[in-house]
CSV table of C-alpha atoms and ligand atoms in Angstrom, one decimal:
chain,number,residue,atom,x,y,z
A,265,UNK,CA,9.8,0.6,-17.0
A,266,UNK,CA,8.4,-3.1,-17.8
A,267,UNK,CA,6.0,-3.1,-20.3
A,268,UNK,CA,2.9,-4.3,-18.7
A,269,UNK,CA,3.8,-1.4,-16.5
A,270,UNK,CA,3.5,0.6,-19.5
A,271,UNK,CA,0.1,-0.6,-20.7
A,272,UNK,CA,-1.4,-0.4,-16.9
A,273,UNK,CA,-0.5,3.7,-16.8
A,274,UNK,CA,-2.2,3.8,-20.6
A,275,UNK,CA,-5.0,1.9,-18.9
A,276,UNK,CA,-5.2,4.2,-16.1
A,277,UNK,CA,-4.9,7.4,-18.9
A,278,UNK,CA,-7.4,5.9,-21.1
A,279,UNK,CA,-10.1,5.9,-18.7
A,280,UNK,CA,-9.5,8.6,-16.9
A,281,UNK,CA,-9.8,10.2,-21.0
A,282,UNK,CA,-13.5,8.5,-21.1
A,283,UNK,CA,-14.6,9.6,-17.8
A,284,UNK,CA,-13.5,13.1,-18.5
A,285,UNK,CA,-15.1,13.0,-21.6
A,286,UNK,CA,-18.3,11.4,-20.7
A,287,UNK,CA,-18.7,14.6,-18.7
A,288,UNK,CA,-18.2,17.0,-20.9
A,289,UNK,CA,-20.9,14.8,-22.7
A,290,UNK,CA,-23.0,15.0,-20.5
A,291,UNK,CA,-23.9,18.9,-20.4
A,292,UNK,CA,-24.8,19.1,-24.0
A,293,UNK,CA,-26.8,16.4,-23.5
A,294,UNK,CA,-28.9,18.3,-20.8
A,295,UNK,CA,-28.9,21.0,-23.4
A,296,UNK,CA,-30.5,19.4,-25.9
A,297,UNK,CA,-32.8,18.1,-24.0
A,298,UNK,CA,-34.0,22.0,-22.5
A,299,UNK,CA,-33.9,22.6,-26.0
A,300,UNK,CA,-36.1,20.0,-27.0
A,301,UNK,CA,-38.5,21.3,-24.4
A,302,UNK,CA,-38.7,25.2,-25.4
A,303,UNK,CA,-39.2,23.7,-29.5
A,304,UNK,CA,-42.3,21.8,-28.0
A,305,UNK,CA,-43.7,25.0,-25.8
A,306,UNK,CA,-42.7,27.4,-29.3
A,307,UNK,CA,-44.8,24.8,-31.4
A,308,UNK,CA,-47.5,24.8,-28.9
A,309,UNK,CA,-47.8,28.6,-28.5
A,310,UNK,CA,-47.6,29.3,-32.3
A,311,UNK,CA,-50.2,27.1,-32.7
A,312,UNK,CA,-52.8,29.1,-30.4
A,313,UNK,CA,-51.7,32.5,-31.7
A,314,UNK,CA,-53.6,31.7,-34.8
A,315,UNK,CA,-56.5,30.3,-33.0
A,316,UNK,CA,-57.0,33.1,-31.1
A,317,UNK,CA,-56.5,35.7,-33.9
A,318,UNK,CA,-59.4,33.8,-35.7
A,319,UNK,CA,-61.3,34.1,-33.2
A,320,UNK,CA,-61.0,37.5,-32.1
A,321,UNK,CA,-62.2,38.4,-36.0
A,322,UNK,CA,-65.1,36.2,-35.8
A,323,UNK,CA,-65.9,38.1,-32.7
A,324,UNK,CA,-65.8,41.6,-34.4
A,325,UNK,CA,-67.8,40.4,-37.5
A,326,UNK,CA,-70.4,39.1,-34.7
A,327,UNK,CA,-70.9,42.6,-33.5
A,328,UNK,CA,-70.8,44.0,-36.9
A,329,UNK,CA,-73.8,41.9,-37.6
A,330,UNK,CA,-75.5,42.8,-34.4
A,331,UNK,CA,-75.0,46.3,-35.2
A,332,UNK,CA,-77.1,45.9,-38.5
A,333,UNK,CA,-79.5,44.0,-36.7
A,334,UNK,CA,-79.8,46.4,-34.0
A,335,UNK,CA,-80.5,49.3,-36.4
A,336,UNK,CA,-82.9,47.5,-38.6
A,337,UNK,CA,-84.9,46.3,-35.2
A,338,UNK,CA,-85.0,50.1,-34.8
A,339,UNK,CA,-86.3,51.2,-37.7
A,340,UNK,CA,-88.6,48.7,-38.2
A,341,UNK,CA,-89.7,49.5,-34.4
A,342,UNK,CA,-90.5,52.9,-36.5
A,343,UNK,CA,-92.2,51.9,-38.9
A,344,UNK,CA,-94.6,49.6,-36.9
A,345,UNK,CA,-95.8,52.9,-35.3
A,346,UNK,CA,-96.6,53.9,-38.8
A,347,UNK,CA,-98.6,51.1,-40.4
A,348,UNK,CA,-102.3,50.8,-40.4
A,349,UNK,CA,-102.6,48.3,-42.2
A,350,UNK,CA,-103.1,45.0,-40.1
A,351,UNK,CA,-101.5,42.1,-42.4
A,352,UNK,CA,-98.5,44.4,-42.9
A,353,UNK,CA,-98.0,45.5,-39.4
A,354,UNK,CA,-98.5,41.2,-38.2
A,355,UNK,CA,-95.5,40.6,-40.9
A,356,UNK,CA,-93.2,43.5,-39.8
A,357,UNK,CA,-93.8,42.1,-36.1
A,358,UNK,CA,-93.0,38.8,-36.9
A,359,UNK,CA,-89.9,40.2,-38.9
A,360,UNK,CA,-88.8,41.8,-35.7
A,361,UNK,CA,-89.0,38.8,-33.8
A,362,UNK,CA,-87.0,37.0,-35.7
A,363,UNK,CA,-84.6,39.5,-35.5
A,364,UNK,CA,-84.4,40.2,-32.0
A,365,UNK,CA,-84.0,36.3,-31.8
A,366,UNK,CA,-81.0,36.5,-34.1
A,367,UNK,CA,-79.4,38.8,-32.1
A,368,UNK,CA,-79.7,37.2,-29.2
A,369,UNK,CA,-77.5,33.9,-30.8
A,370,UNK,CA,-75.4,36.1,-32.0
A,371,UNK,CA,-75.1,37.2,-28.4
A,372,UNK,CA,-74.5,34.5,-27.4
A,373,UNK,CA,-72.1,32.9,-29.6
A,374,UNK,CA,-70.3,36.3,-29.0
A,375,UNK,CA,-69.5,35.4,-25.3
A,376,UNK,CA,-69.0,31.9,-26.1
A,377,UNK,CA,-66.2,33.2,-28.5
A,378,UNK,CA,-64.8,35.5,-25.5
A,379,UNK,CA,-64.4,33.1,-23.2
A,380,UNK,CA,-62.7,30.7,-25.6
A,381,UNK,CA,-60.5,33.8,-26.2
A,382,UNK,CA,-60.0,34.1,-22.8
A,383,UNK,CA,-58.7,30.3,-22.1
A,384,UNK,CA,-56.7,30.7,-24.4
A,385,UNK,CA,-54.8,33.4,-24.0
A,386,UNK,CA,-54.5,32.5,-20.5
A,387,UNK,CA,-53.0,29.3,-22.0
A,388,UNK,CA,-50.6,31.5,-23.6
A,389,UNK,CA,-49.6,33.6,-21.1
A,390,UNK,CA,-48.3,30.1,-19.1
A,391,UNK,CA,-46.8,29.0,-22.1
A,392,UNK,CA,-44.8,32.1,-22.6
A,393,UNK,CA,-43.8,32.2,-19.2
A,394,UNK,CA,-42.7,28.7,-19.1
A,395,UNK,CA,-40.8,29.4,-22.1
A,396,UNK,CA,-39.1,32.3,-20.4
A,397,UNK,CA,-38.0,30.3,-17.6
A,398,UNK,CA,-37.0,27.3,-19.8
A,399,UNK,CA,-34.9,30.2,-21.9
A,400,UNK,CA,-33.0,31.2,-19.1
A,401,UNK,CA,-32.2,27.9,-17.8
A,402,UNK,CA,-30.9,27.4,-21.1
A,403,UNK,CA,-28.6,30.0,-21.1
A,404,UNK,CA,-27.6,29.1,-17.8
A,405,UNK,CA,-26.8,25.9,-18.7
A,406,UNK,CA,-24.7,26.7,-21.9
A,407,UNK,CA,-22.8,29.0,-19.7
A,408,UNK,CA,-22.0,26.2,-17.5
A,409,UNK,CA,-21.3,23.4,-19.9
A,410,UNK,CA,-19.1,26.2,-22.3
A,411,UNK,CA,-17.1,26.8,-18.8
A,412,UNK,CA,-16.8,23.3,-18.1
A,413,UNK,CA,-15.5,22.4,-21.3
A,414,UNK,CA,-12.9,25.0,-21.3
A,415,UNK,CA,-11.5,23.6,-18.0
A,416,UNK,CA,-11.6,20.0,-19.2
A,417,UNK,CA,-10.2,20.6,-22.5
A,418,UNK,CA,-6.5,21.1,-21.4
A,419,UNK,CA,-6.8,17.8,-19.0
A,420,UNK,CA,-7.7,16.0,-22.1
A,421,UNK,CA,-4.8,17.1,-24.1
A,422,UNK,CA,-2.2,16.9,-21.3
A,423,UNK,CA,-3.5,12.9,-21.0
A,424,UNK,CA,-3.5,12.7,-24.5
A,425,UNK,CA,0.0,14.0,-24.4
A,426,UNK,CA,1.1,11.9,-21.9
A,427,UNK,CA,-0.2,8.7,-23.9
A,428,UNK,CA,0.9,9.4,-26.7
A,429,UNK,CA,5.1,9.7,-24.9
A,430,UNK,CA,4.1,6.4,-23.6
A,431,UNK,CA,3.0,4.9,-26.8
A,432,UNK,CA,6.1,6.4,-28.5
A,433,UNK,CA,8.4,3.8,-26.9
A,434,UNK,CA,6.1,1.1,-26.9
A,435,UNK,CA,6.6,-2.2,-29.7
A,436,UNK,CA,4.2,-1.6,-32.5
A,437,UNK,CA,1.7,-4.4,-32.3
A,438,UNK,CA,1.8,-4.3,-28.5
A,439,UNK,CA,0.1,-0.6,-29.1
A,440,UNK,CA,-1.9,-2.2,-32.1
A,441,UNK,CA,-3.2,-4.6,-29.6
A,442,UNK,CA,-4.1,-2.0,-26.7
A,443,UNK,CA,-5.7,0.0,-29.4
A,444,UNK,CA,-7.8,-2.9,-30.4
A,445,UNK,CA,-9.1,-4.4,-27.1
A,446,UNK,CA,-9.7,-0.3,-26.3
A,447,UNK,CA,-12.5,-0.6,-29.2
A,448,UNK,CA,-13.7,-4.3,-28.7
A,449,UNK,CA,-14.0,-4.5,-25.3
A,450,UNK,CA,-15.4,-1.5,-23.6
A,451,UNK,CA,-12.7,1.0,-23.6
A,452,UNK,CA,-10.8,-1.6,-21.2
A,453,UNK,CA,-7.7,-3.6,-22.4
A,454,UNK,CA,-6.1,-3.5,-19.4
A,455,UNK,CA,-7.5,-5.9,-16.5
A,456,UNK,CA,-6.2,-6.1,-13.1
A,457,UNK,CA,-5.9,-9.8,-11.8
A,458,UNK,CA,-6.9,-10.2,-8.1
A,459,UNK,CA,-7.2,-13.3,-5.8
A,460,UNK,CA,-6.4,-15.4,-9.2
A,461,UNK,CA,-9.5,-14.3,-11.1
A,462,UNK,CA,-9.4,-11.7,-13.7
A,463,UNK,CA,-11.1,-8.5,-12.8
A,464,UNK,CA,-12.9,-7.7,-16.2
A,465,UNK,CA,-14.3,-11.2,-17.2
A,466,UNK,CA,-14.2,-12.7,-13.7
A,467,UNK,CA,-12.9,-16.1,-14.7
A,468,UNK,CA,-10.3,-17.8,-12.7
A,469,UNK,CA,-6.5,-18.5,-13.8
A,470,UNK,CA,-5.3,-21.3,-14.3
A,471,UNK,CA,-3.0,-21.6,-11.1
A,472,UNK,CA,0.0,-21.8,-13.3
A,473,UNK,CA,-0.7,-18.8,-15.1
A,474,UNK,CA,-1.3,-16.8,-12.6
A,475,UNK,CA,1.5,-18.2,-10.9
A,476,UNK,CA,3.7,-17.1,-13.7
A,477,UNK,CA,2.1,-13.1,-13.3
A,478,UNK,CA,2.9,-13.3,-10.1
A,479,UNK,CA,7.1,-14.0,-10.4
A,480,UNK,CA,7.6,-12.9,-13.4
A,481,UNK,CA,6.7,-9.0,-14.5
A,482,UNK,CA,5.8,-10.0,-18.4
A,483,UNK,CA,3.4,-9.0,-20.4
A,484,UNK,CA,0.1,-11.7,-20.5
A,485,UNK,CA,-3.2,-12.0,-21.4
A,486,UNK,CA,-6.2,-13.2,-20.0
A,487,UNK,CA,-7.3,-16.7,-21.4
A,488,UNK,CA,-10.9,-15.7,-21.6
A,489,UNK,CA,-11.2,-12.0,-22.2
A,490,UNK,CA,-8.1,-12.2,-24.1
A,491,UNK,CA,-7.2,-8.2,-21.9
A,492,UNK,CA,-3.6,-7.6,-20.8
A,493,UNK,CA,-3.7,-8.6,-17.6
A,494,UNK,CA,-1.2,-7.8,-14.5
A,495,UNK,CA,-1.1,-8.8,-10.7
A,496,UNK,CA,-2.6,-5.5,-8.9
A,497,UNK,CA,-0.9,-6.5,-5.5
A,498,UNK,CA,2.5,-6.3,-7.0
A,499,UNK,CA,4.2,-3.3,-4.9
A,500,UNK,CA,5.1,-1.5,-8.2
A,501,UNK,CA,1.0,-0.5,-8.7
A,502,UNK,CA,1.1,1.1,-5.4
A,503,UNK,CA,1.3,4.7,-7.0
A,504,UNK,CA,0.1,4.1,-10.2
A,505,UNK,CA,-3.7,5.4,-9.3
A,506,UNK,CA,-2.4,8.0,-7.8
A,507,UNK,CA,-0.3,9.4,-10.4
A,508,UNK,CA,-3.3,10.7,-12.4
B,250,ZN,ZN1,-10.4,-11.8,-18.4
């Protein structure tokens, strides 16, 4: 085989290598990003849990303080019964006043309090089902990537195989070369020359250069993009896509 027919089938390997690999890519990268959702809803739900906790205590000390209230209304309500003395019996009233007026904020900051309680827990409740759902897709989607993976993994090494036999009997610093427009210039070193311009940097040839791809099988680069290039209509590509 011709050498430039050698460097179009690493060509061909080599991105069929990224395009296989930018799909396995692509699943954990829906992963992390499900991931990145539940962390958000788990920060948002462990920050109400508290809330609510504190809340629900303020509540109970609220009725623990309406309870005293309540029974020293009572007796006081006793004692009023009792008194004769007209002074005393104005302040006790008065006293009782104020502490039916105390109980009645407390009341009321009581169902304040619940209501808050109840928005919020409600808040939680959606949060934990979201979470649930965002769990199980999740675990969904690891099953789906770990499956993928595992059936892409052995394409990957049978190309890698195969382009490393190529390599094998390939000069040197031809491979060095390959290797090096691979890095540089976006995974493609390799460019396909059609209609006299060069498919990757879409300059035209100089007619006598591409005259000279056309006869003559050897291995040539494009003057601008500096990528091996070769003359796709040449009858000896005709299976080369296929082969993959
Ligand atoms: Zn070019």
């Amino acid at each position: 085989m011709k050498e430039i027919q050698t460097l179009v089938r690493l060509q061909n390997i080599e991105t069929e290598i990224q395009r296989i690999n930018k799909q396995m890519n692509a699943l954990p990268a829906e992963i992390d990003e499900i991931n990145d959702e539940v962390s958000i809803i788990e920060k948002h739900s462990s920050r109400l849990e508290p809330e609510i906790s504190l809340k629900k205590e303020r509540h109970t000390s609220l009725e623990h303080e309406i309870g005293e209230f309540t029974v020293l209304f009572t007796r006081n309500k006793e004692r009023l019964r009792k008194i004769e003395n007209n002074r005393e019996f104005q302040a006790l009233l008065k006293e009782n006043e104020h502490i039916s007026k105390s109980i009645s904020e407390l009341e009321e900051e009581g169902i304040t309090l619940l209501e808050e309680v109840e928005k919020k827990e409600a808040k939680l409740n959606d949060l934990n089902s979201e979470l649930k759902i965002k769990k199980k897709e999740l675990k969904d989607k690891k099953k789906v990537s770990d499956k993928k993976i595992a059936e892409l993994e052995p394409d990957i090494k049978d190309l890698e195989q195969r382009k490393n036999e190529l390599m094998n009997d390939m000069p040197k610093d031809l491979i060095r070369n390959f290797n090096f427009l691979i890095k540089k210039l976006n995974k493609l070193a390799v460019a396909s020359v059609s209609d006299g311009v060069c498919d990757a940097c879409h300059m035209t040839l100089p007619p006598q250069k591409f005259n000279e791809l056309i006869g003559d099988q050897k291995v040539m680069s494009c003057p601008s993009c500096h990528r091996f290039i070769y003359w796709e209509d040449h009858e000896d590509y005709n299976d080369f896509k296929e082969e993959l």
